[in-house]
């Protein structure tokens, strides 16, 4: 009998040690159940690995292995290559935080994609090194407070911009890459199903609030994730072979200030004129996202060189799919 008919999988089951409201725990639970039992999961070092596998116990109900921080994609490449010689074919999935993806794992991820391994890489993006005490990563947004980018007399939080990882991934021209959010389950579900219907390297960046590191109420995680999408801070998009194929449109983007206000990591920006200047900067960065991906009703070309290949659709009730690329 197909195990899918027998019970609800709960790939990541209860009893783990995540903080309450952990976006990564929510995301991993959703993605794990959507992928189903025929998966082998490789987990980079990070919060998700630590809170699910404590001292000889595990919350995973699928085959799961821990790699070191840097090499999850290389380990998954080896697992996938080994499986080719076996009669029963499981699908290989990598899970990593943004530190394990944007920073220390990037070389192995690039190699895995370039060699064409049949692996889905899922990055749970909580925008800092949470497991080791909320240090900034290259995914941390500009002006956010972390323990290594503290605001003070000479600083308004992190000096640098959030790395545009999706563009780096897109440059590999792989079959599928997408952004998703724990606040938009139907969209996330469609993207996991699409990714699993394809073969070759696939990438999913799941926006995953961290109440501890972002300093917001544990009950507000979904609200924070929703605001990131509704302001345009975190666009929900899909790419196939490097070209944008769909975006979740925004009828009326909310001001970025609404997103910043609900998180302690941005509270210093509301204290003085220097902070107000940074908020204007963050709004300008968000407006660039909105223009770049054409998130408003009126479609705009994402990339003029690629305009002929860009098709725009929508999900989640924001817009109906368009058959033609914008002229
Ligand atoms: C080579 C190496 N450097 C540093 C560490 C310490 N370390 C373990 S997990 C981690 C941060 C993980 O951050 P991220 O990938 O963003 O995952 P999160 O904990 O935020 O989910 C660090 C720095 C390590 N294990 N190995
Ligand atoms: S520190 Fe953040 S990412 Fe880690 S378990 Fe807690 S809420 Fe989740």
CSV table of C-alpha atoms and ligand atoms in Angstrom, one decimal:
chain,number,residue,atom,x,y,z
A,1,UNK,CA,0.0,0.0,0.0
A,2,UNK,CA,1.2,3.5,-0.7
A,3,UNK,CA,2.3,5.0,2.6
A,4,UNK,CA,0.6,8.3,1.5
A,5,UNK,CA,-2.8,6.5,1.9
A,6,UNK,CA,-2.0,5.1,5.3
A,7,UNK,CA,-1.4,8.1,7.5
A,8,UNK,CA,-0.6,11.8,7.5
A,9,UNK,CA,3.1,11.9,7.1
A,10,UNK,CA,4.2,14.5,9.6
A,11,UNK,CA,7.7,14.4,8.1
A,12,UNK,CA,8.8,16.8,10.9
A,13,UNK,CA,6.7,15.7,13.8
A,14,UNK,CA,6.0,17.3,17.2
A,15,UNK,CA,8.4,17.2,20.2
A,16,UNK,CA,11.3,19.1,18.6
A,17,UNK,CA,12.9,22.0,20.4
A,18,UNK,CA,12.2,25.0,18.1
A,19,UNK,CA,11.2,28.3,19.7
A,20,UNK,CA,7.5,28.9,19.6
A,21,UNK,CA,6.5,30.7,16.4
A,22,UNK,CA,9.6,29.5,14.5
A,23,UNK,CA,9.1,30.2,10.8
A,24,UNK,CA,11.7,27.6,9.9
A,25,UNK,CA,9.8,24.9,11.8
A,26,UNK,CA,6.6,25.8,10.1
A,27,UNK,CA,8.3,25.9,6.6
A,28,UNK,CA,10.0,22.5,7.1
A,29,UNK,CA,6.8,20.9,8.3
A,30,UNK,CA,4.9,22.2,5.3
A,31,UNK,CA,7.7,21.3,2.7
A,32,UNK,CA,8.4,17.9,4.3
A,33,UNK,CA,4.7,16.8,4.2
A,34,UNK,CA,4.3,18.2,0.6
A,35,UNK,CA,7.3,16.2,-0.6
A,36,UNK,CA,6.1,13.0,1.0
A,37,UNK,CA,7.8,9.9,2.3
A,38,UNK,CA,10.0,9.0,-0.6
A,39,UNK,CA,12.6,11.6,0.2
A,40,UNK,CA,16.2,11.6,1.6
A,41,UNK,CA,16.8,14.8,3.4
A,42,UNK,CA,20.3,16.3,3.9
A,43,UNK,CA,20.4,19.0,6.5
A,44,UNK,CA,23.2,21.6,6.9
A,45,UNK,CA,24.2,22.6,10.4
A,46,UNK,CA,21.9,25.3,11.8
A,47,UNK,CA,18.8,25.8,13.9
A,48,UNK,CA,16.7,23.3,11.9
A,49,UNK,CA,19.3,20.5,12.4
A,50,UNK,CA,19.8,21.4,16.1
A,51,UNK,CA,16.2,21.7,17.2
A,52,UNK,CA,15.1,18.5,15.4
A,53,UNK,CA,17.9,16.1,16.4
A,54,UNK,CA,18.8,16.6,20.0
A,55,UNK,CA,21.1,14.0,21.7
A,56,UNK,CA,20.2,10.8,19.9
A,57,UNK,CA,16.5,11.8,19.4
A,58,UNK,CA,14.9,12.9,16.1
A,59,UNK,CA,11.7,14.6,15.1
A,60,UNK,CA,12.2,13.4,11.4
A,61,UNK,CA,10.0,10.6,10.1
A,62,UNK,CA,11.9,10.5,6.8
A,63,UNK,CA,15.5,9.4,6.1
A,64,UNK,CA,17.6,12.3,7.2
A,65,UNK,CA,21.3,13.0,7.5
A,66,UNK,CA,23.3,15.9,8.9
A,67,UNK,CA,26.1,17.3,6.9
A,68,UNK,CA,28.5,20.0,8.2
A,69,UNK,CA,27.7,23.7,7.8
A,70,UNK,CA,29.4,24.2,4.4
A,71,UNK,CA,28.8,21.1,2.3
A,72,UNK,CA,25.1,20.0,2.4
A,73,UNK,CA,24.8,20.4,-1.4
A,74,UNK,CA,28.0,18.3,-2.0
A,75,UNK,CA,26.7,15.5,0.4
A,76,UNK,CA,23.3,15.6,-1.4
A,77,UNK,CA,25.1,15.3,-4.8
A,78,UNK,CA,26.8,12.2,-3.6
A,79,UNK,CA,23.5,10.7,-2.2
A,80,UNK,CA,21.8,11.4,-5.5
A,81,UNK,CA,24.6,9.9,-7.6
A,82,UNK,CA,24.6,6.8,-5.4
A,83,UNK,CA,20.8,6.4,-5.8
A,84,UNK,CA,21.1,6.2,-9.5
A,85,UNK,CA,22.5,2.7,-9.1
A,86,UNK,CA,19.6,1.4,-6.9
A,87,UNK,CA,16.3,0.1,-8.1
A,88,UNK,CA,14.1,2.2,-5.7
A,89,UNK,CA,14.4,5.9,-6.5
A,90,UNK,CA,13.9,8.4,-3.7
A,91,UNK,CA,14.2,12.1,-4.3
A,92,UNK,CA,17.0,14.0,-2.6
A,93,UNK,CA,16.3,17.3,-0.7
A,94,UNK,CA,18.7,19.7,1.0
A,95,UNK,CA,17.7,21.9,3.8
A,96,UNK,CA,19.8,24.8,5.0
A,97,UNK,CA,19.6,28.2,6.6
A,98,UNK,CA,20.6,31.4,4.9
A,99,UNK,CA,24.1,31.1,6.4
A,100,UNK,CA,24.4,27.6,4.9
A,101,UNK,CA,23.1,28.8,1.6
A,102,UNK,CA,24.1,32.5,0.9
A,103,UNK,CA,27.5,32.3,2.6
A,104,UNK,CA,29.4,29.1,3.6
A,105,UNK,CA,27.4,26.7,1.4
A,106,UNK,CA,27.3,28.8,-1.8
A,107,UNK,CA,30.3,27.1,-3.5
A,108,UNK,CA,28.9,23.6,-3.0
A,109,UNK,CA,25.4,24.8,-4.0
A,110,UNK,CA,26.8,26.3,-7.2
A,111,UNK,CA,28.7,23.1,-8.0
A,112,UNK,CA,25.6,20.9,-7.4
A,113,UNK,CA,23.5,23.0,-9.8
A,114,UNK,CA,26.3,23.3,-12.4
A,115,UNK,CA,26.7,19.5,-12.4
A,116,UNK,CA,23.0,19.0,-12.9
A,117,UNK,CA,22.2,16.9,-9.9
A,118,UNK,CA,18.6,15.9,-9.4
A,119,UNK,CA,18.2,17.6,-6.0
A,120,UNK,CA,15.8,20.2,-4.5
A,121,UNK,CA,17.7,22.7,-2.4
A,122,UNK,CA,15.5,24.4,0.2
A,123,UNK,CA,16.9,27.5,2.0
A,124,UNK,CA,14.9,28.6,5.0
A,125,UNK,CA,15.8,32.2,5.0
A,126,UNK,CA,15.7,33.8,8.5
A,127,UNK,CA,18.2,36.4,7.5
A,128,UNK,CA,20.9,35.7,10.1
A,129,UNK,CA,23.0,33.0,11.8
A,130,UNK,CA,20.4,32.2,14.4
A,131,UNK,CA,21.8,28.9,15.8
A,132,UNK,CA,24.9,30.6,17.0
A,133,UNK,CA,23.4,33.7,18.5
A,134,UNK,CA,21.9,36.0,15.7
A,135,UNK,CA,25.1,37.1,13.9
A,136,UNK,CA,24.6,38.9,10.6
A,137,UNK,CA,24.7,36.9,7.4
A,138,UNK,CA,24.9,38.2,3.8
A,139,UNK,CA,21.1,37.6,3.8
A,140,UNK,CA,20.5,40.0,6.7
A,141,UNK,CA,18.7,43.1,5.4
A,142,UNK,CA,20.3,46.5,5.4
A,143,UNK,CA,20.0,48.4,8.7
A,144,UNK,CA,18.8,45.4,10.7
A,145,UNK,CA,20.1,44.9,14.2
A,146,UNK,CA,22.0,41.7,14.9
A,147,UNK,CA,24.6,40.9,17.5
A,148,UNK,CA,27.4,41.6,15.0
A,149,UNK,CA,25.7,44.7,13.5
A,150,UNK,CA,24.5,46.5,16.6
A,151,UNK,CA,23.0,50.0,16.1
A,152,UNK,CA,24.7,52.8,18.1
A,153,UNK,CA,26.2,56.2,17.8
A,154,UNK,CA,28.0,55.4,14.6
A,155,UNK,CA,25.8,52.7,13.1
A,156,UNK,CA,22.2,52.2,12.0
A,157,UNK,CA,22.6,48.3,12.1
A,158,UNK,CA,23.9,46.3,9.2
A,159,UNK,CA,25.8,48.5,6.7
A,160,UNK,CA,25.5,46.2,3.7
A,161,UNK,CA,22.6,45.1,1.5
A,162,UNK,CA,20.9,41.7,1.5
A,163,UNK,CA,22.7,39.6,-1.1
A,164,UNK,CA,20.6,39.1,-4.2
A,165,UNK,CA,20.9,35.3,-4.1
A,166,UNK,CA,18.1,34.6,-6.5
A,167,UNK,CA,20.0,36.4,-9.3
A,168,UNK,CA,23.1,34.3,-8.6
A,169,UNK,CA,20.9,31.1,-8.7
A,170,UNK,CA,19.2,32.4,-11.9
A,171,UNK,CA,22.6,32.8,-13.6
A,172,UNK,CA,23.0,29.0,-13.5
A,173,UNK,CA,20.0,28.7,-15.9
A,174,UNK,CA,18.6,25.7,-14.0
A,175,UNK,CA,15.2,24.1,-14.5
A,176,UNK,CA,13.4,25.8,-11.6
A,177,UNK,CA,14.0,28.3,-8.8
A,178,UNK,CA,11.4,30.1,-6.7
A,179,UNK,CA,10.8,32.2,-3.6
A,180,UNK,CA,8.0,31.3,-1.2
A,181,UNK,CA,6.7,32.3,2.2
A,182,UNK,CA,5.3,30.4,5.2
A,183,UNK,CA,2.5,33.0,5.2
A,184,UNK,CA,1.2,31.9,1.7
A,185,UNK,CA,0.7,28.2,1.9
A,186,UNK,CA,-1.2,27.6,-1.4
A,187,UNK,CA,1.6,29.4,-3.2
A,188,UNK,CA,4.3,27.4,-1.4
A,189,UNK,CA,2.4,24.2,-2.0
A,190,UNK,CA,2.2,24.9,-5.8
A,191,UNK,CA,5.9,25.7,-5.9
A,192,UNK,CA,6.9,22.5,-4.0
A,193,UNK,CA,4.7,20.4,-6.3
A,194,UNK,CA,6.1,22.1,-9.4
A,195,UNK,CA,9.7,21.6,-8.1
A,196,UNK,CA,9.0,17.9,-7.4
A,197,UNK,CA,7.4,17.4,-10.8
A,198,UNK,CA,10.7,18.4,-12.4
A,199,UNK,CA,14.1,16.8,-12.5
A,200,UNK,CA,17.6,18.3,-12.2
A,201,UNK,CA,18.7,21.0,-9.8
A,202,UNK,CA,15.9,23.0,-8.2
A,203,UNK,CA,16.0,25.8,-5.6
A,204,UNK,CA,13.4,27.2,-3.2
A,205,UNK,CA,14.0,30.1,-0.9
A,206,UNK,CA,11.4,30.1,1.9
A,207,UNK,CA,11.0,33.3,3.9
A,208,UNK,CA,11.0,32.1,7.5
A,209,UNK,CA,10.6,34.7,10.4
A,210,UNK,CA,12.6,34.0,13.6
A,211,UNK,CA,10.9,35.5,16.6
A,212,UNK,CA,14.1,35.3,18.7
A,213,UNK,CA,16.4,37.0,16.1
A,214,UNK,CA,13.9,39.4,14.6
A,215,UNK,CA,12.5,40.3,18.1
A,216,UNK,CA,8.8,40.0,17.4
A,217,UNK,CA,6.0,38.3,19.2
A,218,UNK,CA,6.0,34.5,18.6
A,219,UNK,CA,2.3,34.7,17.6
A,220,UNK,CA,3.2,37.3,14.9
A,221,UNK,CA,5.4,35.2,12.6
A,222,UNK,CA,2.8,34.7,9.9
A,223,UNK,CA,1.8,38.4,10.1
A,224,UNK,CA,5.5,39.4,9.7
A,225,UNK,CA,6.0,37.0,6.8
A,226,UNK,CA,2.8,38.3,5.1
A,227,UNK,CA,3.9,41.9,5.5
A,228,UNK,CA,7.2,41.1,3.9
A,229,UNK,CA,5.3,40.0,0.8
A,230,UNK,CA,2.6,42.7,0.9
A,231,UNK,CA,5.2,45.5,1.1
A,232,UNK,CA,7.3,44.1,-1.7
A,233,UNK,CA,10.3,43.5,0.7
A,234,UNK,CA,10.2,39.8,-0.3
A,235,UNK,CA,8.7,39.2,-3.8
A,236,UNK,CA,7.2,35.8,-4.5
A,237,UNK,CA,8.5,34.7,-7.9
A,238,UNK,CA,9.3,31.7,-10.1
A,239,UNK,CA,12.1,31.3,-12.6
A,240,UNK,CA,12.6,28.6,-15.2
A,241,UNK,CA,16.0,28.4,-16.9
A,242,UNK,CA,16.9,31.8,-15.5
A,243,UNK,CA,13.9,33.7,-16.7
A,244,UNK,CA,11.0,34.9,-14.5
A,245,UNK,CA,7.9,32.9,-15.3
A,246,UNK,CA,5.5,34.1,-12.7
A,247,UNK,CA,5.2,36.7,-9.9
A,248,UNK,CA,2.6,37.2,-7.2
A,249,UNK,CA,1.3,40.7,-8.0
A,250,UNK,CA,0.4,43.3,-5.4
A,251,UNK,CA,-2.7,45.4,-6.0
A,252,UNK,CA,-1.6,48.0,-3.5
A,253,UNK,CA,1.8,47.6,-1.8
A,254,UNK,CA,1.9,48.5,1.9
A,255,UNK,CA,4.5,51.0,3.1
A,256,UNK,CA,7.7,49.2,4.2
A,257,UNK,CA,7.4,51.0,7.6
A,258,UNK,CA,4.5,48.7,8.5
A,259,UNK,CA,6.9,45.7,8.1
A,260,UNK,CA,9.7,47.4,10.1
A,261,UNK,CA,7.5,48.5,13.0
A,262,UNK,CA,6.5,45.0,14.1
A,263,UNK,CA,10.1,43.9,14.5
A,264,UNK,CA,12.5,44.8,17.3
A,265,UNK,CA,15.5,44.4,15.0
A,266,UNK,CA,14.4,47.6,13.2
A,267,UNK,CA,13.2,49.7,16.2
A,268,UNK,CA,16.3,51.9,16.3
A,269,UNK,CA,15.2,53.3,12.9
A,270,UNK,CA,12.2,54.9,14.6
A,271,UNK,CA,14.3,56.8,17.1
A,272,UNK,CA,15.8,59.7,15.2
A,273,UNK,CA,16.3,61.5,11.8
A,274,UNK,CA,19.2,59.1,10.9
A,275,UNK,CA,16.8,56.2,11.3
A,276,UNK,CA,14.2,58.0,9.2
A,277,UNK,CA,16.7,58.3,6.4
A,278,UNK,CA,17.4,54.6,6.5
A,279,UNK,CA,13.7,53.9,6.4
A,280,UNK,CA,13.5,56.0,3.2
A,281,UNK,CA,16.4,54.0,1.8
A,282,UNK,CA,14.7,50.7,2.7
A,283,UNK,CA,11.5,51.9,0.9
A,284,UNK,CA,13.6,52.8,-2.1
A,285,UNK,CA,15.2,49.4,-2.2
A,286,UNK,CA,11.7,47.8,-1.9
A,287,UNK,CA,10.4,50.1,-4.7
A,288,UNK,CA,13.2,48.7,-6.8
A,289,UNK,CA,12.0,45.1,-6.1
A,290,UNK,CA,8.5,46.1,-7.1
A,291,UNK,CA,9.7,47.7,-10.4
A,292,UNK,CA,12.2,44.9,-11.2
A,293,UNK,CA,9.7,42.1,-10.8
A,294,UNK,CA,6.7,44.0,-12.0
A,295,UNK,CA,4.7,43.4,-8.9
A,296,UNK,CA,2.1,46.0,-9.6
A,297,UNK,CA,-0.9,45.4,-11.8
A,298,UNK,CA,0.7,47.1,-14.8
A,299,UNK,CA,3.4,44.6,-16.0
A,300,UNK,CA,6.9,45.7,-16.5
A,301,UNK,CA,9.8,43.8,-18.0
A,302,UNK,CA,12.1,42.3,-15.4
A,303,UNK,CA,15.1,42.5,-17.6
A,304,UNK,CA,15.0,44.2,-21.0
A,305,UNK,CA,17.5,41.7,-22.5
A,306,UNK,CA,15.2,38.9,-21.4
A,307,UNK,CA,11.9,40.6,-22.0
A,308,UNK,CA,10.9,38.4,-24.8
A,309,UNK,CA,11.2,35.3,-22.6
A,310,UNK,CA,9.5,36.7,-19.6
A,311,UNK,CA,5.9,35.5,-19.1
A,312,UNK,CA,4.0,36.8,-16.1
A,313,UNK,CA,1.3,35.0,-14.2
A,314,UNK,CA,0.0,35.1,-10.7
A,315,UNK,CA,-1.1,32.9,-7.8
A,316,UNK,CA,-3.0,33.4,-4.6
A,317,UNK,CA,-5.7,35.5,-6.1
A,318,UNK,CA,-3.5,38.5,-6.8
A,319,UNK,CA,-3.8,38.3,-10.6
A,320,UNK,CA,-4.8,36.0,-13.3
A,321,UNK,CA,-2.1,34.4,-15.5
A,322,UNK,CA,-1.1,36.2,-18.6
A,323,UNK,CA,-0.6,34.3,-21.8
A,324,UNK,CA,1.8,36.7,-23.4
A,325,UNK,CA,5.0,38.4,-22.4
A,326,UNK,CA,4.8,42.2,-21.9
A,327,UNK,CA,5.8,44.2,-24.9
B,1,LIG,C1,32.8,25.8,9.4
B,1,LIG,C2,31.8,26.2,10.4
B,1,LIG,N1,31.8,27.5,10.8
B,1,LIG,C3,30.9,27.9,11.8
B,1,LIG,C4,30.1,26.9,12.4
B,1,LIG,C5,29.2,27.4,13.5
B,1,LIG,N2,27.8,27.4,13.1
B,1,LIG,C6,27.0,26.4,13.2
B,1,LIG,S1,25.4,26.7,12.7
B,1,LIG,C7,25.9,28.3,12.3
B,1,LIG,C8,24.9,29.3,11.8
B,1,LIG,C9,23.8,28.8,11.0
B,1,LIG,O1,23.1,29.8,10.4
B,1,LIG,P1,22.1,29.6,9.2
B,1,LIG,O2,22.6,28.7,8.2
B,1,LIG,O3,21.6,30.9,8.8
B,1,LIG,O4,21.0,28.7,10.0
B,1,LIG,P2,20.0,29.1,11.2
B,1,LIG,O5,20.6,28.7,12.4
B,1,LIG,O6,19.8,30.6,11.1
B,1,LIG,O7,18.7,28.4,10.9
B,1,LIG,C10,27.2,28.6,12.5
B,1,LIG,C11,27.9,29.8,12.3
B,1,LIG,C12,30.2,25.6,12.0
B,1,LIG,N3,29.4,24.7,12.5
B,1,LIG,N4,31.1,25.3,11.0
B,2,LIG,S1,16.3,30.9,17.0
B,2,LIG,FE1,14.9,31.4,15.4
B,2,LIG,S2,15.3,29.9,13.8
B,2,LIG,FE2,16.2,29.1,15.7
B,2,LIG,S3,14.6,27.8,16.6
B,2,LIG,FE3,14.3,29.9,17.5
B,2,LIG,S4,12.8,30.9,16.2
B,2,LIG,FE4,13.6,29.1,15.0
